[in-house]
Tab-separated table of C-alpha atoms in Angstrom:
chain	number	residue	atom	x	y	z
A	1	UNK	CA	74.287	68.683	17.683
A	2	UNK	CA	74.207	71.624	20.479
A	3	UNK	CA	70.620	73.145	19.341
A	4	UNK	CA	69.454	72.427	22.510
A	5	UNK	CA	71.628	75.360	23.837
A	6	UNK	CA	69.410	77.738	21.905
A	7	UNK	CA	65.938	76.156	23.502
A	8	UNK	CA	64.286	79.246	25.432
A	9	UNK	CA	64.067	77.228	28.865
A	10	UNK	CA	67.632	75.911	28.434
A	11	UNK	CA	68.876	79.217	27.546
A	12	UNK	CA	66.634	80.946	30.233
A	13	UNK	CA	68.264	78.300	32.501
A	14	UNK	CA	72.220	79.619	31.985
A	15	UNK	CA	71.615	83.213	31.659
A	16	UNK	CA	69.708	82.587	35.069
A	17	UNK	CA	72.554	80.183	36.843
A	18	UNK	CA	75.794	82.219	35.649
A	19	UNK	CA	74.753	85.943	35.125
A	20	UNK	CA	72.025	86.209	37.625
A	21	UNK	CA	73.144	89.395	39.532
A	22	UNK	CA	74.539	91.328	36.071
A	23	UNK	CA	73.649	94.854	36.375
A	24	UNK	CA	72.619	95.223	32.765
A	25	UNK	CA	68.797	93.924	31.953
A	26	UNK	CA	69.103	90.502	29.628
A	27	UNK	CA	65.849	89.994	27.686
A	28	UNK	CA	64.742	87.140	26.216
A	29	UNK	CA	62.237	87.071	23.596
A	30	UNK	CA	60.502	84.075	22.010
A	31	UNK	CA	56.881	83.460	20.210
A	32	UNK	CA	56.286	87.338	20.628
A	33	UNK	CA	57.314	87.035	24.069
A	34	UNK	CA	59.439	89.593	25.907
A	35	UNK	CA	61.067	88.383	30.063
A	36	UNK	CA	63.763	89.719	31.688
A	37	UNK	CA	66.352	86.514	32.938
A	38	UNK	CA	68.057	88.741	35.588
A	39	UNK	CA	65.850	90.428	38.311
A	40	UNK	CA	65.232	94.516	38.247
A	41	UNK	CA	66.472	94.640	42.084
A	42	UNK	CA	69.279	94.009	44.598
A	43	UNK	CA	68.490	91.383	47.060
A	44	UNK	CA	69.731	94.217	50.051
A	45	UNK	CA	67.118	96.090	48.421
A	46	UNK	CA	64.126	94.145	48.179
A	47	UNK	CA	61.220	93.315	50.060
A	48	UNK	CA	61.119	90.023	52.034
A	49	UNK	CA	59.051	88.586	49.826
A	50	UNK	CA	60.944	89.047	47.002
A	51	UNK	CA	64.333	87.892	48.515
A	52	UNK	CA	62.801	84.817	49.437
A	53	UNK	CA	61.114	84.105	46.223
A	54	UNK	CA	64.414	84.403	44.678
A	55	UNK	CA	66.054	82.148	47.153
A	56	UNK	CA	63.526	79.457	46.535
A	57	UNK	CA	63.725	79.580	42.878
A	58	UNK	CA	67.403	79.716	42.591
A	59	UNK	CA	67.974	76.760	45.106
A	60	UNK	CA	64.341	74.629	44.488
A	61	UNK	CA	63.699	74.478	48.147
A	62	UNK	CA	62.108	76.588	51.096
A	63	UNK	CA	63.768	78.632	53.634
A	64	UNK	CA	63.090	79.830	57.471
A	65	UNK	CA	64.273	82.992	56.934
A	66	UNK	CA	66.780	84.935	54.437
A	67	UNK	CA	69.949	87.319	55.908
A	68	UNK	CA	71.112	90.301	53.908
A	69	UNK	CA	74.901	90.211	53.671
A	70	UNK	CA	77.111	93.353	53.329
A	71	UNK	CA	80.750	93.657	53.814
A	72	UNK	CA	81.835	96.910	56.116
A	73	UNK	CA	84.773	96.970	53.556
A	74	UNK	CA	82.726	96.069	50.710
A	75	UNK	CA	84.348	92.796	49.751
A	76	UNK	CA	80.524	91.069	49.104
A	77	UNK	CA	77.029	91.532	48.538
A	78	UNK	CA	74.595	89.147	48.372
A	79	UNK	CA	71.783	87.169	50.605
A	80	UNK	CA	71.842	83.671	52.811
A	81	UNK	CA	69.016	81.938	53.331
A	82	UNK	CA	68.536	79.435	56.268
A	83	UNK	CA	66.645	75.690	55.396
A	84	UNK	CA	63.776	75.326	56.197
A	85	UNK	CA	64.694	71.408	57.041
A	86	UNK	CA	67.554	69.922	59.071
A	87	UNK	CA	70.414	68.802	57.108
A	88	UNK	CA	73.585	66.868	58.172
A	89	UNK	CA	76.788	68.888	58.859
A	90	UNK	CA	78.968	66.833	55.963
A	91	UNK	CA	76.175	66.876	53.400
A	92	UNK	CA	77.315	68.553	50.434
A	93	UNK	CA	76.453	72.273	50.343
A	94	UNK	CA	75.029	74.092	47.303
A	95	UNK	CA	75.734	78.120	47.250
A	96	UNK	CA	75.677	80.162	44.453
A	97	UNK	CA	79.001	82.300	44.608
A	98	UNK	CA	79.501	85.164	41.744
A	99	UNK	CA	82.576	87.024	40.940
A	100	UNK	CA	81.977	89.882	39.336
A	101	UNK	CA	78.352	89.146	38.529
A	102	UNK	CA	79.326	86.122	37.038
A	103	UNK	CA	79.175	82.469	38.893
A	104	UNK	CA	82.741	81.717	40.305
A	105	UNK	CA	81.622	78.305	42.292
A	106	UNK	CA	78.644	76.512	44.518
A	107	UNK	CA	81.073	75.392	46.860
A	108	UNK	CA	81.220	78.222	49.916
A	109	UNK	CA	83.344	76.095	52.166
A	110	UNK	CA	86.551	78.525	51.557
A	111	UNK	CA	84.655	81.510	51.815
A	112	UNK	CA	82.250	80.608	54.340
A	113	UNK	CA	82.600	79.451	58.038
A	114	UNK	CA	82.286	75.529	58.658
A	115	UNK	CA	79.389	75.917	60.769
A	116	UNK	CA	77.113	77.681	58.162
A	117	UNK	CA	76.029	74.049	56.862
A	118	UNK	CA	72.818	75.080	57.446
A	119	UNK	CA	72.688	77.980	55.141
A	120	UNK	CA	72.299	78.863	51.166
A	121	UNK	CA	74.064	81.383	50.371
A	122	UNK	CA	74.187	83.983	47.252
A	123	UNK	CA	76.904	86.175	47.240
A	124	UNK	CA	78.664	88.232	44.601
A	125	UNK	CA	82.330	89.482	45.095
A	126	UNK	CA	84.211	92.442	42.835
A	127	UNK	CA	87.654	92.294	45.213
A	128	UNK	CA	88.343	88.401	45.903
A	129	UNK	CA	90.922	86.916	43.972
A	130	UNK	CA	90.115	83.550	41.753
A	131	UNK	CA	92.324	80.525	41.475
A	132	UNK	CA	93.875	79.965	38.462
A	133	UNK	CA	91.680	77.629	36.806
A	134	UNK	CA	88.605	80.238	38.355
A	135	UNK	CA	86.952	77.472	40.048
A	136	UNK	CA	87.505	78.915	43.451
A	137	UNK	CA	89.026	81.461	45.545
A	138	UNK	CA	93.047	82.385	46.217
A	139	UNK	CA	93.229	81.534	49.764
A	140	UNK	CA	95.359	84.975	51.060
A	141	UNK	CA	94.276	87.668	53.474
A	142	UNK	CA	91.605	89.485	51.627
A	143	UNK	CA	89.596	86.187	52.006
A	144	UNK	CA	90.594	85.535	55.860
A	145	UNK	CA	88.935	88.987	55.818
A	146	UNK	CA	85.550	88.268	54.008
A	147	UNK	CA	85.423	85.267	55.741
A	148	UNK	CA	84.881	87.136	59.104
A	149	UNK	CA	82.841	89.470	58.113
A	150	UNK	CA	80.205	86.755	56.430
A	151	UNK	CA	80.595	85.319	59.779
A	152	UNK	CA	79.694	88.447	61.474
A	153	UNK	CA	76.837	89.102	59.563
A	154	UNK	CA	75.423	86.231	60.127
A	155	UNK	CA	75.612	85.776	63.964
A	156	UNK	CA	74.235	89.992	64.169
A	157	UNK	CA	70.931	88.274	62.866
A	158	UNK	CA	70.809	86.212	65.195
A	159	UNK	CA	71.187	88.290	68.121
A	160	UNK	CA	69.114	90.511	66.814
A	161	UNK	CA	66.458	87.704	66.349
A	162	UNK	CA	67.048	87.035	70.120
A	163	UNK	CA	65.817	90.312	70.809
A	164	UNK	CA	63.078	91.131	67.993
A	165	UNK	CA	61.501	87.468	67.199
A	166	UNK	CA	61.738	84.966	69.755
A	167	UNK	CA	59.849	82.490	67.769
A	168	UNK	CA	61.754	82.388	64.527
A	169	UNK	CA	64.509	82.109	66.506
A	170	UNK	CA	63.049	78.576	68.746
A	171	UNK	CA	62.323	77.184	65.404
A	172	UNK	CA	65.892	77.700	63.965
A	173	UNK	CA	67.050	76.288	66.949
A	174	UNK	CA	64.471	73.520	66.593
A	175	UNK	CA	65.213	72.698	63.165
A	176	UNK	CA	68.825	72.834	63.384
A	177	UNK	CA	69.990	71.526	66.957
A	178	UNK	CA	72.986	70.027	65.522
A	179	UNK	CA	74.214	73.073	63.696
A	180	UNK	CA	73.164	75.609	66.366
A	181	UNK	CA	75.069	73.533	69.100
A	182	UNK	CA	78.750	73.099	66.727
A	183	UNK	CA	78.564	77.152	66.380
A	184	UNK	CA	77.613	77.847	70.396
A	185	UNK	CA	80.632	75.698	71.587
A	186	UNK	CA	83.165	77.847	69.531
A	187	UNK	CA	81.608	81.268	69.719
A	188	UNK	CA	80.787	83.112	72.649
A	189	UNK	CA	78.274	85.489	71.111
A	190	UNK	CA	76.509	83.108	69.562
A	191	UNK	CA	76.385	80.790	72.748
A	192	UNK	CA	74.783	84.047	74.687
A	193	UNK	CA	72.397	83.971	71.837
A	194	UNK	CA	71.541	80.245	71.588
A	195	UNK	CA	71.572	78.570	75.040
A	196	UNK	CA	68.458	79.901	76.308
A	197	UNK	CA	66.796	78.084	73.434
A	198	UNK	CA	68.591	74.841	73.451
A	199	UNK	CA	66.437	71.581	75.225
A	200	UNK	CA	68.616	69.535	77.771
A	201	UNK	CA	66.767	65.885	79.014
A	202	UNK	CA	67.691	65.755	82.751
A	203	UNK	CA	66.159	64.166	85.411
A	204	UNK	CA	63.076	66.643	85.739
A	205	UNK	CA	62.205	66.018	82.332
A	206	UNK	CA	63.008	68.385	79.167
A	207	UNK	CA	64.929	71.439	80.423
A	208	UNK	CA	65.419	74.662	78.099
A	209	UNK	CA	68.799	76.159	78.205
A	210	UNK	CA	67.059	78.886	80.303
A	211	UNK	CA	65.563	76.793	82.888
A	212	UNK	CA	69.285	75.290	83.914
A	213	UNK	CA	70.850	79.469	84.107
A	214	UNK	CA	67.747	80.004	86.294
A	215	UNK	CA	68.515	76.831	88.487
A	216	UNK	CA	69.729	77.961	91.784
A	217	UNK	CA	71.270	74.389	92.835
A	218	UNK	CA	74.304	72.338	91.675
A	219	UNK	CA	73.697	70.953	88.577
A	220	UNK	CA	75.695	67.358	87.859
A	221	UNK	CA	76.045	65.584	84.001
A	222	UNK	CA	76.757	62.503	83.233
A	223	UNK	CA	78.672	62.417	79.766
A	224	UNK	CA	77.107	58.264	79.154
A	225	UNK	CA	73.345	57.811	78.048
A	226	UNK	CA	73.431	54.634	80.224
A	227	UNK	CA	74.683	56.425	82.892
A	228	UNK	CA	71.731	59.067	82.592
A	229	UNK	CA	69.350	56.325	82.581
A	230	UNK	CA	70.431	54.294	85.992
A	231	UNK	CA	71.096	56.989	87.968
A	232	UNK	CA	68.453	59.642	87.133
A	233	UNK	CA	65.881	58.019	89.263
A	234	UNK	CA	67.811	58.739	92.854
A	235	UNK	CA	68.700	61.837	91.122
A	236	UNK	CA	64.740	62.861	90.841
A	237	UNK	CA	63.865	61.340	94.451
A	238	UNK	CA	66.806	63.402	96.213
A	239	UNK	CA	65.371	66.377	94.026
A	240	UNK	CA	68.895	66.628	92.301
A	241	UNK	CA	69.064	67.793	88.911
A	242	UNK	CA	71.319	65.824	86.866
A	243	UNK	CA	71.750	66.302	82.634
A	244	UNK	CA	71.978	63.653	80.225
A	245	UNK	CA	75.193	65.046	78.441
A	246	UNK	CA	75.753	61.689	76.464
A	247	UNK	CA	74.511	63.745	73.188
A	248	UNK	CA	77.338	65.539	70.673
A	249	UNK	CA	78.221	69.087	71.789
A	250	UNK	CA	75.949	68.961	75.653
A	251	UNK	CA	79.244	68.716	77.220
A	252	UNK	CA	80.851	71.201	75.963
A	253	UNK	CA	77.817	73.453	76.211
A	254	UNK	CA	77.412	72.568	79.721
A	255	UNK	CA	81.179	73.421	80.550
A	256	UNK	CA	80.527	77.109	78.850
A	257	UNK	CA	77.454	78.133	81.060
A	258	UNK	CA	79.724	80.290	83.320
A	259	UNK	CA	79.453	82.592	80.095
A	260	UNK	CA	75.847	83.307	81.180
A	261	UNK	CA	75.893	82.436	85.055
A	262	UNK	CA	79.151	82.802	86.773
A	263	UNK	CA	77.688	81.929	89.557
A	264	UNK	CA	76.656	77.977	88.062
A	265	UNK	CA	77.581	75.541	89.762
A	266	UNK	CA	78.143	72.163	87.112
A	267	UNK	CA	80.420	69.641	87.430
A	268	UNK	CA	80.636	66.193	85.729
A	269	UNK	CA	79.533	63.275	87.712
A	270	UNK	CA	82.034	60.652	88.979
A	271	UNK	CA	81.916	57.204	90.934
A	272	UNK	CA	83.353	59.303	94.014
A	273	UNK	CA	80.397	62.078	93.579
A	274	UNK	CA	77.507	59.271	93.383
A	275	UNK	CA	79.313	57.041	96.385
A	276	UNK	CA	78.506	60.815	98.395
A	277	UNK	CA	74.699	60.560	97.232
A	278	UNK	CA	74.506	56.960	98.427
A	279	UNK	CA	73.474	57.028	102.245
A	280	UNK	CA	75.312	54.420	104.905
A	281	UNK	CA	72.766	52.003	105.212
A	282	UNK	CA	70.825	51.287	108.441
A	283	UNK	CA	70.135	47.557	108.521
A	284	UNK	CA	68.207	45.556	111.298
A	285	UNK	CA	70.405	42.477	111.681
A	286	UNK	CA	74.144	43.196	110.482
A	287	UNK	CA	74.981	39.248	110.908
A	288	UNK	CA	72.408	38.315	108.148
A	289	UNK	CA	73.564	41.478	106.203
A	290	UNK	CA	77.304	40.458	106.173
A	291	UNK	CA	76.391	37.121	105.122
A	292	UNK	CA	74.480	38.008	102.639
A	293	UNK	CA	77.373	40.362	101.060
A	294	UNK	CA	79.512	37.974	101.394
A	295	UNK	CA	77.484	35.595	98.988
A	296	UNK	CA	76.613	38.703	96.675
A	297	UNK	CA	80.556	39.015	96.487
A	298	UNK	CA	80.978	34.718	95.413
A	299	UNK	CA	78.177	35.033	93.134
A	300	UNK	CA	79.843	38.259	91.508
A	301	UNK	CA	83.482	37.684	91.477
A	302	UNK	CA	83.207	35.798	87.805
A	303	UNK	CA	81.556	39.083	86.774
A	304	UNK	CA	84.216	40.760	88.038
A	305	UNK	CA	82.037	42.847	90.397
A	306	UNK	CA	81.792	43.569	94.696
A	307	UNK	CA	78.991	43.654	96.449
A	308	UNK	CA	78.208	46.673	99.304
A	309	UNK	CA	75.217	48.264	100.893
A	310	UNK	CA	73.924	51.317	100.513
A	311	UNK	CA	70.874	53.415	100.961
A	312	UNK	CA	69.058	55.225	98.332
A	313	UNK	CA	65.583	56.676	96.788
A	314	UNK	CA	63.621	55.628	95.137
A	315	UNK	CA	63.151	52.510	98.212
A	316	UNK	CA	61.337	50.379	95.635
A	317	UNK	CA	65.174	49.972	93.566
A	318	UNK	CA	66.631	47.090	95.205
A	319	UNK	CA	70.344	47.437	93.064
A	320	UNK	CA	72.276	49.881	91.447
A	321	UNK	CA	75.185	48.749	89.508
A	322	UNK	CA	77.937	51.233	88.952
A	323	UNK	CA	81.027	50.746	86.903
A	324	UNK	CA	84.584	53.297	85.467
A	325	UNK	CA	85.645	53.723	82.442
A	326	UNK	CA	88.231	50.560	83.133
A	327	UNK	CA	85.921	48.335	83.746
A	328	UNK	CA	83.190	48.973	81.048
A	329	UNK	CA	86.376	48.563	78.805
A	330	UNK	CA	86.577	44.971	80.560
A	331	UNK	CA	83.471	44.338	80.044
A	332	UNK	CA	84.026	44.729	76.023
A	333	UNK	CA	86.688	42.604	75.931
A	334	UNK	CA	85.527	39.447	77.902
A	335	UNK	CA	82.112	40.135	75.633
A	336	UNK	CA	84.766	39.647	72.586
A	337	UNK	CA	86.402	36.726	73.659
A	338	UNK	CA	83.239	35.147	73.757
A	339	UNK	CA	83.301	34.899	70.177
A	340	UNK	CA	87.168	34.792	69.497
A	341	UNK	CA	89.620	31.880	68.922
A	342	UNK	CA	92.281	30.188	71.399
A	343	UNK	CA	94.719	32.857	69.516
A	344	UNK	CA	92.745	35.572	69.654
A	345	UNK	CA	91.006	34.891	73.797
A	346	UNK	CA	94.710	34.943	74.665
A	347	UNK	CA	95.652	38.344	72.910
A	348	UNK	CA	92.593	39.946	74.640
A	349	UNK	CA	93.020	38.086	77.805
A	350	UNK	CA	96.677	39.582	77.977
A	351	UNK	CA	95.063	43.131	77.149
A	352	UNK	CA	92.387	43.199	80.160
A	353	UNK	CA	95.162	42.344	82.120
A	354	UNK	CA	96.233	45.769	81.615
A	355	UNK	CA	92.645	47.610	82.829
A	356	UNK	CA	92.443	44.621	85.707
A	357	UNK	CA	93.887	46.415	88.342
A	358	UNK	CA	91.879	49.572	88.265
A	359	UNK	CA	88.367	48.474	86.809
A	360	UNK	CA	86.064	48.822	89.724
A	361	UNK	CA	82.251	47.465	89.081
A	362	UNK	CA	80.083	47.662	91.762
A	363	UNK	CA	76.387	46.469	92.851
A	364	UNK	CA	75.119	48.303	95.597
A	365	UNK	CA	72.261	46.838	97.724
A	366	UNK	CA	69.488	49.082	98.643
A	367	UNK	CA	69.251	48.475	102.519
A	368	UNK	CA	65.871	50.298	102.913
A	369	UNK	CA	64.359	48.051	100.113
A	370	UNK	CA	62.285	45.198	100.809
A	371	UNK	CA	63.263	42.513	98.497
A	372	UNK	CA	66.941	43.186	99.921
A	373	UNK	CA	65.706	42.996	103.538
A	374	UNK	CA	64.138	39.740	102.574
A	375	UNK	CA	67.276	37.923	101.041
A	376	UNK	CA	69.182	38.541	104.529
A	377	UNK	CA	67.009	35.464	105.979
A	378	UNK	CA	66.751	33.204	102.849
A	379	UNK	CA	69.096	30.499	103.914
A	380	UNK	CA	68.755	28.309	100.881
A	381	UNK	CA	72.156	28.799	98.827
A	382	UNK	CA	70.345	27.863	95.523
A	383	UNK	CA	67.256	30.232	95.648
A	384	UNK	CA	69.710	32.890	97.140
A	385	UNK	CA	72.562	32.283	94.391
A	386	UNK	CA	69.060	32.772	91.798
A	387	UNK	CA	68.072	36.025	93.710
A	388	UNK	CA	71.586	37.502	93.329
A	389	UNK	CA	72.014	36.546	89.648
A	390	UNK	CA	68.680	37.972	88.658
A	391	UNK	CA	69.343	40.795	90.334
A	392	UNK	CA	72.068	41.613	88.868
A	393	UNK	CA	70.849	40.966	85.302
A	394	UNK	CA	68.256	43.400	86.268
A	395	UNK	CA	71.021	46.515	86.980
A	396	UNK	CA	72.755	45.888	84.035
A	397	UNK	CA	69.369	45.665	81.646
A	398	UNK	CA	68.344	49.047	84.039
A	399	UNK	CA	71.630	50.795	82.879
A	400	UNK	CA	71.825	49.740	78.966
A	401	UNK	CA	74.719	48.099	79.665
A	402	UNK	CA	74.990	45.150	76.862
A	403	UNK	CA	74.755	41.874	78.054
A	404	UNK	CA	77.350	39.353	77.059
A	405	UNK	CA	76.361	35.492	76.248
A	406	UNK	CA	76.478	33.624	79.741
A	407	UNK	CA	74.527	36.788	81.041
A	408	UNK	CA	71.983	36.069	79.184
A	409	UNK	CA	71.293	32.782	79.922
A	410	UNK	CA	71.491	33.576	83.364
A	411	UNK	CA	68.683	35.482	83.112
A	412	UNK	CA	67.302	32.675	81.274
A	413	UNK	CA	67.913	29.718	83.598
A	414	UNK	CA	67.138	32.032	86.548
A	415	UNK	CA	63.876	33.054	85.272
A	416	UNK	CA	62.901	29.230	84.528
A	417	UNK	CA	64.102	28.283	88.067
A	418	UNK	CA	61.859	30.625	89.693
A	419	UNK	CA	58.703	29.709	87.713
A	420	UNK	CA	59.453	26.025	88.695
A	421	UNK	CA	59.790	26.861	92.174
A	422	UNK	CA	56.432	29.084	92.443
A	423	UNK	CA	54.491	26.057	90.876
A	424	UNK	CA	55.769	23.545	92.982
């Protein structure tokens, strides 16, 4: 029952997947037919047409681009080819790995370096020791060896694609963002060669890796997305850059510039940094404004929150909630006991009382903004108590922060109280 091994596409098939790169021509001839299974050439030897049409019909897909590999000691041979479409760092890899001229294993991830995810490879090997059961590579030296060397000849093409094709290499980078950023945080040729090309969101808009070394002024990062998206407005009206380093791997890039500009100036931004940025406010009638903290500070002490003023661009922002690391922690846990039991509210109850003591949340008043000036002589504790509350909603919904239950229905009720009062 094995006749099917002897069809001509299922034998062309094997010969193909296991003896590929045999030096010695294998024919195959059926119905007066006559076609070499193994190509005439060496893949170091052939045009770039041909090494790509090999690539693409020994792994069914398309490539970028295609990088001739060849060990300095002569441990390998072979080609890698780079996808054409993003793929995910733990998606299983497919290489084609000969010893010998005959296939060894498709799995490169002992031979190759972690961050090649993004790569085919075909390789064959004459010096490299197999396992036992020849399903892999003896993990000694000699392979520690080849390892670096693959490694090497990989990240020369890319320099050298830095230099020669700019726009091959902006659509690698493009393509494979991910991959490109997990190789420039742990190699520092590689980072030379990447972070020009790498996009940044800040507070001007899209930023190329380039634009921040040619930036002449401190550059601050926030390592939150919510974060990035309250504060980058004063950050664009003081004319501040600030970088949105809430993605995998823009921290770490960000901490490496020096590599390219030792003069950078980047630093992380803390409460203590933006309490600097925030202006003493100016206000006409400090009576009115102290009584109006003081009710911000009633209203917000459930919320565990304090009230101060502050001045700050843009004017037309009336609040600006800031909070640490303690307190959005806090804010998790009272948004959990929401929907625990008696047993379980205590247990977390006991644990904020831990991160009580040095949570700070804070909603600073714009003093230049109108609304705010306006509040100081409402006198009506109701529609002020409303103000306050929707306000605050308002910072928290500006910052991404999630909303837990009764702050949504303050929103809610607030809303429906105002509507009432404008119709009366």
């Amino acid at each position: 029952d094995m006749e099917f091994y002897f069809e001509q596409e299922k034998l062309s098939t094997l010969v193909r997947y296991y003896g590929l790169p045999l030096p010695v021509a294998i024919w195959l001839e059926a119905d007066g037919t006559r076609t070499r299974l193994n190509p005439p050439f060496a893949p170091k030897d052939s045009s770039r047409a041909e090494a790509m049409a090999l690539g693409e019909t020994m792994f069914h897909t398309n490539f970028l681009d295609y990088i001739p590999l060849e060990s300095p000691s002569g441990l390998f041979s072979g080609v890698t080819y780079i996808l054409a479409e993003e793929t995910a760092p733990t998606a299983k890899s497919s290489h084609r790995i000969y010893l010998k001229n005959m296939l060894l294993t498709e799995d490169g991830e002992k031979l190759l370096p972690k961050w090649a995810f993004f790569l085919r490879c075909f390789i064959n090997t004459d010096n490299l020791r197999p396992t036992a059961s020849r399903e892999d590579f003896y993990e000694d030296e000699t392979l520690l060896l080849a390892r670096r060397e693959l490694s090497d000849c990989i990240v020369r093409y890319l320099e050298h694609l830095s230099r020669r094709n700019d726009a091959l290499l902006q659509r690698i980078v493009r393509v494979h963002r991910l991959a490109v950023q997990s190789v420039a945080i742990e190699d520092d040729t590689l980072y030379r060669a990447f972070f020009p090309y790498l996009t940044f969101e800040t507070s001007f808009g899209t930023y190329t890796g380039r634009d921040l070394l040619n930036y002449d002024q401190p550059i601050s990062y926030t390592a939150y997305l919510d974060e990035f998206r309250q504060f980058s407005p004063i950050f664009l009206a003081k004319y501040s850059l600030l970088v949105n380093a809430g993605y995998t791997y823009v921290r770490g890039l960000l901490s490496r510039i020096h590599l390219l500009n030792p003069a950078a100036q980047v630093s992380e931004l803390k409460q203590q940094s933006l309490e600097a940025m925030l202006e003493k406010a100016e206000l006409p009638d400090p009576a009115a404004a102290m009584c109006l903290l003081a009710e911000c500070n009633e209203v917000l002490q459930p919320y565990d929150c304090s009230a101060a003023f502050k001045r700050f661009e843009p004017t037309e922002l009336p609040v600006l909630y800031t909070v640490n690391e303690e307190a959005l922690l806090m804010r998790d846990i009272r948004h959990s006991m929401e929907a625990a039991n008696e047993l379980f509210s205590g247990m977390l109850e006991a644990f904020a009382g831990e991160y009580r003591e040095d949570a700070v949340a804070r909603l600073y008043l714009n003093g230049d903004n109108p609304l705010i000036r306006r509040m100081m002589g409402v006198h009506d504790p109701n529609r002020l108590r409303c103000c306050i509350e929707i306000l605050y909603v308002q910072a928290l919904l500006t910052g991404g922060y999630p909303m837990r239950n009764h702050e949504l229905q303050l929103l809610n009720s607030n809303l429906l109280q105002l509507l009432e009062w404008s119709i009366e």
